[in-house]
Amino acid sequence: MTTENQAVVTTKLATKLSKQVGIISIDYAPVNALSQAVRAGLVNALDALENNDDVKVIIICCEGRTFIAGADIKEFGKPPTTPFLPDVVNRIEACTKPVIASMFGTSLGGGFEVALACHYRVSLNQAKVGLPEVNLGLIPGAGGTQRLMRIVGPGQALDMITSGKHVIASKFVDTGLFDLLVDSELEKNTLTFAESLITNEKLTPIRVGEREVDSTGFDWAQAKVSVAKKARGKQAPLVAFDVLEKTQKLSIKDGMAYEREQFLILRDSEQSAALRHAFSAEKQAAKLSIDAQPAKVEFVGIIGGGNMGSGIATAFLSSGFKVQLIEQTSDALAAGLERIQNNFIGNVKRGRMSQQQVDGYLANLIGDVDYQTLAECDLILEAVFEDIEVKKELFNKVEQVCKANAVLATNTSYLDINDIANTMKRPEQLVGLHFFSPANIMKLLEVVQADKTSDAVIATAMSIGKKLRKTSVLVGVCFGFAGNRMYTRYGREVQQMLLEGASVEQIDTALTGWGMAMGPLAVQDLSGIDIGHNARSAQPFPKHDKGYFRAAATMVSAGRLGRKTSAGFYQYNEGKKKSAPEVETLLREKASELSIEQREFSAEEIVHRALFALIAEGLALLKAGIVQRVSDIDVIWLHGYGFPRYKGGPMFQAKQMGEQVVAEKLGELRAEFGEELWPEYIAGSL
Ligand code: 3HC
């Protein structure tokens, strides 16, 4: 890999055609990000080629896997260093010789801004471009808002900038964004294009910045409503809208000045820090400290075709795996296969896949009731009923038929994988693959390492997660693993607050208002209050915690199981949710029976208690070594439980508060509610 000290931008003169084309080549692995060295190198190279009388046209291209993928995220948070990116892009646009961007891979953020400042753009058709800054809590800060708006108009520019999506180059045919789109041989085609400029004497640079924005007929008011609706708590899309609207009639110079001002404000914002944390936490989570090579997995056996099993099968098929579904009876098998087909039909309806793609995936699906048909599978995963004896027996049967090196996986959400492994002949082959429902949609995958799971199996499991395009996090064995264990603690706190006098709506509104995707009580109604209740009933009741999920137990006793009975914490009328005054009465009675005093709650206190419950349990997970690193907990919460990404995750929140505040707050809660639930903070944990 290239280091900061090495020359990362080199210039060479193209010799194939004539010496009249100067090529600036950026080589800064892994994604040619615009570090200080790259920015300085670009300016120096441009100066050199502009001053070279032999050179008529300049090409900016990249080595490696992609054209520039953006500003260097590693530099954010450090003092800015010259040359600043806006000056670099302006230097490119001001060049007196035509500059061509030669684009492939993903030209993102600052990388796309460099390309927009070039006078011509040549790209591979399948390359992607985008201004994904909003995903990092930012807006483009080097002319992206200004130049894109001038080329494609405010509507498309706004859509790209506020969504941050990467768009395939071929979609821009006829927009003037690209001067040449090719299927292959980018280098050769760019050189030919450069040569044609020389031959045709088109040597006066055409500068996007000199154009005006054409916003004729564009409805800014309507666009504002739409951006605000989609922003869902995120600041950056709203700021992006403001920048585009306010600068539409300004010169590029004034427009860029306002854009930069807003970019710098956002760069120092809490949301941007949180979103940047989320980005790097995800990259970290994928890293393993073990040195083992993943095995090749192509053929996957899935036992159990219920909702979970069929969702998992859909996820594997959609990523090109061959799947063998196993069920106990032919009727159950037919139902499982139908569920998988229905998942795909849903994908086609929502425009996520074409029918042709689906036909290809389904051709890789087979089903049977005979375990013998699992003999050739590289991975065999069970998604059957949550009963440890059933699972032990299942793996016993699997081990009799599977290949010696097959990876064996359980999708259990709570059960003790060590206990299952201890009854197996090859316990080192067993791993937990904890998918989240619906498994074909949810991004999170907990890879659960049991005591005897081999490193090679872990490496294979993590690489399977990557192929499935999941965000995989390695965790250890405990009740509920990392995510559900914390979720239980969070749920406990919410339930306790109900007994202490907070209302159902108050709790859900406070937490969704803070940014959680759904209120925890609405979630319970959706998933069925009895499901968690039954799972908890199999565990000993925690004697120190007299209110432990008593609110849920009260609902179950009253036959209020959630949406499925049209009554849970809320009342449902034709699917429409409304408050249920009788629930408040039931909870008041329960509180009085347990001698829990009721009082008023503020939204702030509700959020504080729920968040600190997560932090306390996260700290306990770290202490027990269930997760590899503190940021892994955030990744789990961002991808599995609807924690607002722009808040970074519960442990990021704790880090932002600082160790001292966390220790103090935990101390206050401990003093009020006891040390079993609120452990002492151990310095250095965060
Ligand atoms: N700066 C520094 N490093 C970056 C980076 C960036 N902008 N983008 C990616 N990387 C690093 C990753 O951290 C990772 O490093 P690692 O191997 O040490 O973990 C490596 O590149 C490869 O990244 P991925 O694993 O994500 O590889 P993929 O092939 O899956 O994806 C990608 C590549 C599409 C470029 C993806 O990494 C991505 O989306 N990156 C973020 C791009 C981005 O947000 N750019 C805008 C930056 S903000 C900006 O430009 C502001 C400007 O307007 C002023």
XYZ file of C-alpha atoms and ligand atoms in Angstrom:
740
model
C 0.000 0.000 0.000
C 1.183 3.516 -0.738
C 2.066 5.505 2.330
C 1.719 9.226 2.958
C 5.423 9.738 2.351
C 5.551 8.199 -1.060
C 4.756 10.145 -4.196
C 1.113 9.383 -4.812
C 0.523 11.456 -7.886
C 2.832 10.948 -10.785
C 2.855 12.593 -14.164
C 3.885 11.007 -17.345
C 3.689 11.953 -20.958
C 1.699 9.713 -23.221
C 4.034 8.322 -25.774
C 1.645 6.164 -27.706
C 0.121 9.074 -29.601
C 2.383 12.043 -29.371
C 3.979 13.892 -26.553
C 1.079 16.320 -26.569
C -1.040 14.540 -23.991
C 0.073 14.843 -20.394
C -1.221 12.239 -17.991
C -1.601 12.787 -14.265
C -1.887 9.448 -12.589
C -3.019 9.096 -8.972
C -1.930 6.002 -7.121
C -3.045 6.023 -3.513
C -4.526 2.728 -2.335
C -7.084 1.632 -1.435
C -9.455 4.142 -3.089
C -7.297 7.097 -4.201
C -8.809 9.330 -1.519
C -7.793 12.985 -1.663
C -5.258 13.087 1.138
C -3.030 16.151 1.493
C -0.328 14.343 -0.494
C -2.750 13.625 -3.336
C -4.081 17.190 -3.375
C -0.587 18.685 -3.383
C 0.556 16.177 -5.990
C -2.351 17.072 -8.242
C -1.584 20.786 -8.106
C 2.121 20.238 -8.711
C 1.436 17.906 -11.617
C -1.006 20.360 -13.143
C 1.506 23.202 -12.811
C 4.187 21.114 -14.467
C 2.025 20.059 -17.393
C 0.522 23.492 -17.904
C 4.004 24.970 -18.095
C 5.172 22.335 -20.523
C 4.728 23.797 -24.017
C 4.710 20.343 -25.590
C 1.525 19.397 -23.727
C -1.797 20.390 -25.266
C -4.288 18.285 -23.294
C -4.145 16.825 -19.773
C -5.761 13.612 -18.493
C -6.390 12.882 -14.813
C -6.625 9.146 -14.222
C -6.170 6.702 -11.365
C -4.387 3.439 -10.708
C -5.963 0.586 -8.763
C -9.620 -0.208 -8.283
C -11.300 3.175 -8.725
C -11.157 6.818 -9.709
C -10.972 9.064 -6.606
C -13.589 7.929 -4.034
C -13.655 11.181 -2.085
C -11.930 13.346 0.445
C -9.727 11.333 2.798
C -12.024 10.468 5.684
C -8.989 9.808 7.876
C -8.133 13.520 7.726
C -11.492 14.658 9.086
C -11.161 15.743 12.679
C -7.526 16.797 12.123
C -6.475 20.407 11.432
C -7.016 21.124 7.705
C -3.890 21.323 5.582
C -3.185 23.105 2.304
C -3.879 22.904 -0.519
C -7.580 22.828 0.365
C -9.799 20.818 -1.939
C -11.897 23.770 -3.217
C -8.641 25.459 -4.295
C -7.504 22.276 -6.017
C -10.723 21.877 -8.008
C -10.705 25.570 -8.921
C -7.100 25.183 -10.032
C -8.176 22.334 -12.317
C -11.055 24.319 -13.794
C -8.859 27.384 -14.281
C -6.243 25.377 -16.185
C -5.584 26.945 -19.565
C -5.340 23.542 -21.242
C -8.276 21.115 -21.483
C -8.306 18.630 -18.613
C -10.100 15.283 -19.006
C -11.195 13.034 -16.127
C -10.862 9.345 -16.966
C -13.389 7.647 -14.694
C -14.019 4.087 -13.524
C -15.066 2.409 -10.277
C -16.739 4.872 -7.936
C -16.063 8.607 -8.327
C -17.484 9.883 -5.094
C -17.602 13.094 -3.088
C -14.423 15.089 -3.617
C -13.492 12.644 -6.380
C -16.613 13.488 -8.326
C -15.974 17.157 -7.587
C -12.530 16.843 -9.176
C -14.167 15.287 -12.233
C -16.834 18.004 -12.372
C -14.107 20.646 -12.403
C -12.397 18.952 -15.345
C -13.359 20.257 -18.768
C -14.266 16.827 -20.110
C -15.330 13.534 -18.548
C -14.767 10.129 -20.117
C -16.123 7.170 -18.202
C -16.830 3.485 -18.290
C -20.571 2.920 -18.653
C -20.749 0.762 -15.546
C -18.775 3.204 -13.373
C -20.670 4.993 -10.624
C -20.697 8.598 -9.509
C -22.175 10.184 -6.442
C -22.022 12.856 -3.798
C -22.486 10.659 -0.710
C -21.436 13.359 1.768
C -24.880 13.333 3.452
C -24.096 9.796 4.603
C -21.264 11.320 6.610
C -23.423 14.208 7.846
C -21.874 16.577 5.296
C -22.633 18.299 2.041
C -20.199 18.453 -0.867
C -17.555 20.972 0.130
C -15.586 21.527 -3.055
C -18.041 22.835 -5.605
C -20.131 19.680 -5.973
C -23.414 21.433 -5.275
C -22.543 24.208 -7.716
C -21.138 22.326 -10.669
C -23.561 19.400 -10.584
C -26.515 21.807 -10.433
C -25.101 23.647 -13.462
C -24.809 20.446 -15.493
C -27.863 18.342 -14.649
C -30.185 21.012 -13.228
C -31.389 21.517 -9.656
C -33.834 18.569 -9.611
C -31.374 15.797 -10.369
C -28.588 17.520 -8.433
C -30.807 17.819 -5.367
C -31.855 14.202 -5.643
C -28.257 12.976 -5.811
C -26.929 15.294 -3.122
C -29.706 14.774 -0.579
C -29.889 10.999 -1.071
C -26.148 10.415 -1.399
C -26.846 7.566 -3.782
C -24.282 6.254 -6.237
C -25.621 6.450 -9.778
C -24.422 4.355 -12.688
C -22.733 6.481 -15.368
C -24.842 5.085 -18.213
C -27.914 6.716 -16.619
C -26.485 10.134 -17.555
C -26.595 9.661 -21.311
C -27.876 12.926 -22.836
C -27.376 14.976 -19.673
C -24.040 16.409 -20.744
C -22.356 15.062 -17.636
C -20.140 12.772 -19.675
C -18.520 13.580 -22.971
C -17.823 9.955 -23.758
C -19.141 6.740 -22.221
C -17.423 3.488 -23.158
C -17.842 -0.155 -22.234
C -14.148 -0.996 -21.966
C -10.575 0.077 -22.723
C -10.907 3.283 -20.753
C -7.260 4.279 -21.009
C -7.133 3.840 -24.767
C -10.473 5.549 -25.296
C -9.525 8.523 -23.147
C -6.287 8.954 -25.079
C -8.164 8.802 -28.376
C -10.609 11.399 -27.048
C -7.691 13.638 -25.996
C -6.102 13.224 -29.385
C -9.351 14.188 -31.109
C -9.377 17.474 -29.176
C -5.899 18.199 -30.468
C -6.729 17.172 -34.032
C -9.909 19.252 -34.041
C -8.179 22.141 -32.319
C -10.734 22.182 -29.510
C -8.187 23.426 -27.051
C -10.112 26.159 -25.275
C -11.280 24.775 -21.928
C -15.060 24.725 -21.424
C -15.687 25.567 -17.776
C -18.827 24.373 -15.997
C -18.376 27.130 -13.418
C -18.918 29.766 -16.094
C -22.408 28.453 -16.883
C -25.617 29.603 -15.250
C -28.024 27.346 -13.390
C -31.168 26.615 -15.350
C -33.900 26.257 -12.743
C -36.746 27.180 -15.075
C -39.940 25.532 -13.890
C -38.308 23.877 -10.888
C -40.616 23.918 -7.880
C -38.320 24.684 -4.934
C -41.164 24.721 -2.384
C -42.334 21.255 -3.391
C -38.748 19.983 -3.397
C -38.224 21.341 0.108
C -41.205 19.401 1.425
C -39.928 16.212 -0.173
C -36.363 16.654 1.171
C -37.652 17.407 4.689
C -39.852 14.301 4.606
C -36.989 12.016 3.654
C -34.398 13.596 5.983
C -35.879 11.951 9.126
C -33.799 13.803 11.665
C -30.702 14.231 9.512
C -29.452 17.803 9.180
C -27.253 17.506 6.111
C -29.994 16.989 3.453
C -31.766 20.110 4.684
C -28.556 22.106 4.578
C -27.901 20.784 1.065
C -31.321 22.033 -0.012
C -30.664 25.427 1.518
C -27.306 25.692 -0.257
C -28.726 24.818 -3.667
C -31.691 27.135 -3.328
C -29.711 30.082 -1.988
C -26.886 29.828 -4.508
C -28.816 29.106 -7.710
C -28.395 32.643 -8.999
C -24.929 33.279 -7.556
C -21.600 33.123 -9.349
C -19.588 29.926 -8.876
C -17.233 31.864 -6.602
C -19.956 33.102 -4.264
C -21.852 29.826 -4.465
C -18.756 27.850 -3.503
C -18.042 30.244 -0.644
C -21.493 29.618 0.837
C -21.231 25.878 0.185
C -17.869 25.775 1.970
C -19.150 27.759 4.926
C -22.015 25.299 5.412
C -19.720 22.304 4.815
C -17.376 23.462 7.583
C -20.261 23.952 10.020
C -21.503 20.440 9.310
C -18.007 18.961 9.479
C -17.810 20.076 13.109
C -21.332 18.891 13.962
C -22.261 16.028 16.284
C -24.186 14.313 13.515
C -21.196 14.234 11.211
C -18.950 12.888 13.979
C -21.550 10.166 14.637
C -21.947 9.233 10.987
C -18.200 9.131 10.431
C -17.926 6.934 13.489
C -20.585 4.625 12.014
C -18.635 4.392 8.749
C -15.362 3.469 10.420
C -17.038 1.219 13.015
C -18.481 -0.859 10.172
C -15.077 -1.209 8.534
C -13.578 -2.204 11.900
C -16.265 -4.790 12.608
C -15.276 -6.657 9.457
C -11.698 -7.029 10.694
C -10.618 -10.216 12.460
C -7.600 -10.660 14.681
C -7.232 -14.299 13.625
C -5.070 -15.552 10.835
C -7.195 -18.103 8.989
C -8.377 -18.391 5.419
C -12.095 -18.702 4.649
C -13.206 -21.909 2.960
C -15.138 -21.827 -0.314
C -18.887 -21.988 0.228
C -21.192 -22.372 -2.758
C -23.830 -24.906 -1.758
C -25.888 -24.181 1.355
C -28.299 -26.501 3.143
C -31.007 -24.768 5.167
C -33.071 -26.808 7.588
C -36.417 -25.199 8.360
C -38.534 -23.295 5.855
C -40.511 -21.092 8.256
C -40.309 -17.312 8.105
C -36.719 -17.227 9.278
C -35.448 -20.150 7.216
C -37.152 -18.956 4.042
C -35.820 -15.424 4.579
C -32.308 -16.793 5.040
C -32.689 -18.975 1.942
C -33.819 -15.895 -0.019
C -30.733 -13.993 1.162
C -28.389 -16.810 0.084
C -30.074 -17.293 -3.277
C -29.993 -13.548 -3.957
C -26.234 -13.616 -3.487
C -25.673 -16.416 -5.973
C -25.498 -19.427 -3.630
C -27.131 -22.748 -4.433
C -29.642 -23.688 -1.711
C -31.053 -27.015 -0.547
C -34.088 -26.476 1.706
C -34.976 -29.259 4.126
C -38.303 -29.658 5.882
C -39.851 -32.447 7.899
C -42.813 -33.177 5.631
C -43.571 -32.561 1.989
C -46.368 -30.164 2.945
C -44.047 -28.100 5.123
C -41.461 -28.182 2.344
C -43.976 -26.914 -0.214
C -44.970 -24.116 2.165
C -41.313 -23.174 2.725
C -40.561 -23.096 -1.005
C -43.628 -20.943 -1.537
C -42.482 -18.482 1.123
C -39.167 -18.115 -0.682
C -40.944 -17.535 -3.985
C -43.188 -14.949 -2.347
C -40.158 -13.112 -0.989
C -38.853 -12.876 -4.538
C -42.229 -11.812 -5.921
C -42.143 -8.987 -3.341
C -38.688 -7.989 -4.567
C -39.861 -7.816 -8.171
C -42.959 -5.804 -7.182
C -40.842 -3.291 -5.300
C -38.479 -2.984 -8.253
C -35.549 -4.424 -6.289
C -34.978 -7.218 -8.816
C -35.982 -8.107 -12.343
C -38.020 -11.235 -13.084
C -35.060 -12.505 -15.090
C -32.778 -12.212 -12.056
C -35.330 -13.972 -9.883
C -35.670 -16.829 -12.377
C -31.900 -17.259 -12.224
C -31.901 -17.342 -8.413
C -34.805 -19.758 -8.164
C -33.062 -22.137 -10.564
C -30.530 -22.617 -7.763
C -33.155 -23.718 -5.250
C -33.981 -27.310 -4.474
C -35.916 -28.872 -1.621
C -36.185 -32.235 0.083
C -37.286 -33.978 3.249
C -34.268 -36.282 3.373
C -31.157 -35.193 5.313
C -29.088 -37.405 3.020
C -29.432 -34.697 0.359
C -27.264 -32.408 2.518
C -24.215 -34.582 1.832
C -22.661 -32.194 -0.686
C -23.398 -28.936 1.149
C -20.491 -26.680 2.161
C -22.596 -24.997 4.829
C -25.594 -26.424 6.672
C -27.652 -23.981 8.699
C -30.602 -24.744 10.924
C -33.504 -22.354 11.424
C -35.910 -24.599 13.297
C -37.941 -24.169 16.472
C -36.048 -22.597 19.441
C -35.682 -25.758 21.495
C -32.235 -26.883 22.488
C -33.055 -30.597 22.468
C -34.519 -30.330 18.972
C -31.351 -28.587 17.807
C -29.016 -31.106 19.441
C -30.803 -33.974 17.755
C -30.790 -32.134 14.441
C -27.010 -31.638 14.456
C -26.570 -35.248 15.453
C -28.455 -36.251 12.298
C -26.582 -33.683 10.196
C -23.181 -34.939 11.333
C -24.052 -38.400 10.094
C -24.538 -37.211 6.532
C -22.498 -34.042 5.997
C -19.037 -33.627 4.482
C -16.256 -33.726 7.071
C -15.334 -30.107 6.465
C -18.860 -28.685 6.131
C -19.500 -25.606 8.241
C -22.483 -26.178 10.532
C -24.471 -23.203 11.719
C -27.341 -22.466 14.037
C -29.576 -19.458 13.703
C -30.623 -19.551 17.343
C -31.330 -16.141 18.876
C -30.846 -17.075 22.520
C -29.811 -20.693 23.074
C -26.438 -21.766 24.416
C -24.376 -22.792 21.397
C -21.691 -24.310 23.638
C -24.298 -26.656 25.008
C -25.215 -27.763 21.489
C -21.540 -28.051 20.471
C -20.755 -30.271 23.453
C -23.041 -32.969 22.082
C -21.399 -32.943 18.652
C -18.600 -34.993 17.107
C -17.014 -31.978 15.439
C -17.860 -29.034 17.694
C -15.155 -26.941 16.030
C -17.326 -26.853 12.888
C -20.294 -25.249 14.659
C -20.871 -21.500 14.548
C -23.847 -19.249 15.254
C -25.196 -17.284 12.300
C -27.780 -15.076 13.917
C -29.831 -13.424 11.199
C -32.389 -10.738 11.965
C -35.929 -10.889 10.665
C -36.762 -10.452 7.794
C -33.449 -12.118 7.015
C -33.482 -11.201 3.337
C -33.796 -7.501 4.217
C -32.082 -6.827 7.542
C -28.390 -5.981 7.206
C -27.138 -7.319 10.500
C -25.577 -10.734 10.989
C -24.163 -11.756 14.353
C -21.480 -14.392 13.832
C -21.385 -16.245 17.130
C -18.139 -17.884 18.161
C -18.651 -20.750 20.577
C -15.804 -21.971 22.818
C -14.677 -24.619 20.357
C -15.458 -22.947 17.023
C -12.304 -23.040 14.893
C -10.706 -19.887 13.514
C -11.148 -21.220 9.985
C -14.900 -21.559 10.545
C -15.067 -18.000 11.898
C -13.159 -16.696 8.869
C -15.563 -18.593 6.597
C -18.629 -17.316 8.446
C -17.446 -13.693 8.209
C -16.709 -14.071 4.511
C -20.182 -15.573 3.959
C -21.638 -12.472 5.656
C -19.699 -10.281 3.251
C -20.940 -12.231 0.230
C -24.486 -11.843 1.542
C -23.812 -8.074 1.707
C -24.578 -8.179 5.407
C -22.860 -6.196 8.116
C -21.315 -9.000 10.139
C -20.196 -8.651 13.718
C -18.327 -11.318 15.635
C -19.774 -11.983 19.103
C -19.411 -14.561 21.843
C -21.934 -16.848 23.509
C -24.293 -15.526 26.181
C -28.086 -15.395 26.522
C -29.258 -13.304 23.553
C -25.669 -12.750 22.339
C -24.812 -9.060 22.070
C -27.840 -7.535 20.338
C -30.762 -9.313 22.001
C -29.099 -9.224 25.390
C -28.925 -5.452 25.169
C -32.410 -5.331 23.717
C -33.698 -7.243 26.721
C -32.045 -4.757 29.042
C -33.508 -1.847 27.069
C -36.954 -3.506 27.129
C -36.652 -4.086 30.860
C -36.041 -0.410 31.456
C -38.960 0.614 29.271
C -41.245 -1.836 31.104
C -40.039 -0.569 34.453
C -40.818 3.013 33.476
C -44.368 1.913 32.577
C -44.793 0.667 36.136
C -43.274 3.864 37.490
C -45.913 5.958 35.720
C -44.704 6.763 32.196
C -47.460 6.100 29.668
C -47.173 3.832 26.626
C -47.418 6.748 24.189
C -45.059 8.888 26.213
C -42.349 6.248 26.047
C -42.722 5.521 22.344
C -42.987 9.197 21.433
C -39.965 10.148 23.531
C -37.796 7.465 21.932
C -38.953 7.936 18.346
C -38.672 11.700 18.846
C -35.067 11.096 19.858
C -34.520 9.139 16.652
C -35.256 5.453 17.289
C -36.909 3.968 14.202
C -39.843 2.616 16.221
C -41.161 2.894 19.738
C -40.233 -0.201 21.791
C -43.831 -0.855 22.844
C -45.135 -0.599 19.292
C -42.384 -3.083 18.349
C -43.566 -5.498 21.035
C -47.103 -5.279 19.744
C -45.844 -5.979 16.252
C -43.746 -9.001 17.134
C -46.217 -10.404 19.681
C -45.859 -9.753 23.419
C -46.174 -13.467 24.173
C -43.072 -14.356 22.115
C -40.634 -12.567 24.423
C -42.733 -13.497 27.430
C -42.444 -17.215 26.640
C -38.696 -16.957 25.975
C -38.198 -15.179 29.325
C -40.392 -17.673 31.170
C -37.841 -20.390 30.330
C -35.256 -18.424 32.332
C -35.165 -18.000 36.114
C -36.957 -14.830 37.283
C -34.400 -12.255 38.477
C -35.324 -11.897 42.161
C -33.561 -8.545 42.551
C -35.823 -7.058 39.872
C -39.414 -7.203 41.072
C -40.808 -5.302 38.093
C -38.931 -7.444 35.521
C -41.149 -7.429 32.402
C -44.244 -7.430 34.618
C -45.968 -5.025 32.264
C -45.613 -7.537 29.414
C -46.773 -10.377 31.671
C -49.812 -8.272 32.591
C -50.654 -7.800 28.929
C -50.316 -11.532 28.239
C -52.554 -12.386 31.215
C -55.162 -9.977 29.861
C -55.004 -11.674 26.448
C -53.465 -8.565 24.911
C -50.740 -10.155 22.770
C -50.234 -7.290 20.341
C -51.414 -6.625 16.809
C -52.372 -10.249 16.274
C -55.111 -9.946 18.923
C -55.910 -6.331 17.941
C -54.893 -5.381 21.468
C -51.544 -5.078 23.180
C -49.929 -2.010 24.653
C -52.094 -0.214 22.094
C -55.543 -0.918 20.691
C -55.845 -1.752 16.956
C -58.790 -1.068 14.775
C -58.389 -2.415 11.234
C -54.641 -2.189 11.749
C -54.819 1.434 12.942
C -53.095 2.017 16.251
C -54.650 4.051 19.050
C -54.090 4.422 22.755
C -55.736 1.984 25.166
C -56.832 3.628 28.455
C -57.488 0.197 29.998
C -53.773 -0.579 29.642
C -52.939 2.401 31.847
C -55.414 1.072 34.426
C -53.951 -2.443 34.305
C -50.432 -1.065 34.721
C -51.446 1.210 37.600
C -52.956 -1.801 39.387
C -49.851 -3.895 38.777
C -47.595 -1.104 40.058
C -49.657 -0.794 43.210
C -49.593 -4.578 43.726
C -45.772 -4.489 43.465
C -45.600 -1.360 45.668
C -43.993 0.638 42.884
C -44.777 4.299 43.292
C -46.047 6.089 40.177
C -44.931 9.577 39.140
C -44.615 11.981 36.221
C -41.924 11.405 33.560
C -40.374 13.841 31.098
C -39.363 12.750 27.587
C -35.783 13.562 28.509
C -35.811 11.214 31.491
C -37.298 8.400 29.421
C -34.553 8.711 26.811
C -31.894 9.005 29.507
C -32.995 5.824 31.283
C -33.384 3.800 28.073
C -30.047 4.966 26.678
C -28.194 4.312 29.918
C -29.705 0.836 30.119
C -28.098 0.163 26.731
C -24.805 1.695 27.816
C -24.765 -0.311 31.059
C -25.396 -3.580 29.235
C -22.885 -2.679 26.533
C -20.255 -2.170 29.217
C -21.172 -5.527 30.726
C -20.738 -7.191 27.315
C -17.301 -5.628 26.963
C -16.309 -6.762 30.425
C -17.433 -10.306 29.632
C -15.531 -10.259 26.318
C -18.671 -10.956 24.274
C -17.694 -8.346 21.680
C -14.263 -7.662 20.208
C -14.421 -3.899 20.437
C -16.700 -1.210 21.800
C -17.654 0.093 18.352
C -18.994 -3.360 17.372
C -21.874 -2.735 19.765
C -22.783 0.400 17.864
C -22.727 -1.463 14.555
C -25.147 -4.024 15.986
C -27.525 -1.340 17.204
C -27.381 0.680 14.012
C -28.135 -2.301 11.797
C -30.344 -4.510 13.926
C -32.424 -2.293 16.159
C -33.179 0.976 14.374
C -30.797 3.126 16.431
C -30.454 6.459 14.589
C -27.275 6.341 12.554
C -26.768 10.067 12.998
C -26.380 9.407 16.711
C -23.614 6.870 16.122
C -24.826 4.121 18.463
C -25.242 3.825 22.239
C -21.545 3.469 22.986
C -20.669 6.408 20.744
C -23.189 8.437 22.724
C -21.439 7.372 25.907
C -18.052 8.273 24.462
C -19.305 11.712 23.505
C -20.519 12.292 27.072
C -17.089 11.366 28.367
C -16.036 8.792 30.926
C -16.620 11.062 33.891
C -20.212 11.859 32.993
C -20.970 8.197 32.252
C -19.483 7.156 35.590
C -21.489 9.831 37.420
C -24.800 9.037 35.720
C -24.387 5.313 36.275
C -23.606 6.122 39.887
C -26.833 8.094 40.248
C -28.900 5.276 38.738
C -27.103 2.726 40.931
C -27.891 4.738 44.023
C -31.570 4.876 43.054
C -32.156 1.399 41.606
C -29.430 -0.899 42.906
C -26.096 -2.274 41.773
C -27.358 -5.424 40.032
C -28.786 -3.363 37.192
C -26.407 -0.429 37.205
C -22.797 -1.604 37.532
C -19.955 0.676 38.427
C -18.127 2.185 35.485
C -14.649 0.735 34.999
C -12.257 3.453 33.829
C -10.940 2.955 30.308
C -13.867 0.796 29.147
C -14.988 3.172 26.427
N -11.201 8.082 2.655
C -10.332 7.222 3.219
N -10.469 5.885 3.152
C -11.533 5.418 2.489
C -12.480 6.262 1.880
C -12.273 7.656 1.968
N -13.099 8.539 1.394
N -13.424 5.486 1.297
C -13.083 4.220 1.545
N -11.945 4.170 2.261
C -11.232 2.985 2.728
C -12.082 2.162 3.695
O -11.964 2.660 5.006
C -11.486 0.796 3.531
O -10.299 0.767 4.288
P -9.816 -0.584 4.991
O -9.574 -1.538 3.869
O -8.606 -0.170 5.728
O -10.951 -1.018 5.869
C -11.080 0.762 2.056
O -11.064 2.126 1.605
C -12.035 0.011 1.178
O -13.360 0.459 1.450
P -14.571 -0.557 1.454
O -14.254 -1.733 2.282
O -15.767 0.249 1.804
O -14.597 -1.030 -0.059
P -15.811 -1.148 -1.047
O -15.224 -1.544 -2.356
O -16.894 -1.959 -0.454
O -16.392 0.354 -1.202
C -16.324 2.702 -1.574
C -15.580 1.363 -1.731
C -17.587 2.694 -2.450
C -15.391 3.793 -2.027
C -16.757 2.874 -0.097
O -15.631 2.670 0.736
C -17.319 4.224 0.219
O -18.481 4.470 0.002
N -16.461 5.127 0.756
C -16.910 6.413 1.213
C -16.880 7.381 0.079
C -17.290 8.743 0.540
O -18.099 8.918 1.423
N -16.710 9.759 -0.101
C -17.033 11.099 0.234
C -16.117 11.584 1.286
S -16.565 13.174 1.898
C -16.009 14.234 0.738
O -15.516 13.833 -0.277
C -16.136 15.675 1.090
C -15.879 16.550 -0.065
O -17.086 16.946 -0.643
C -15.127 17.794 0.334
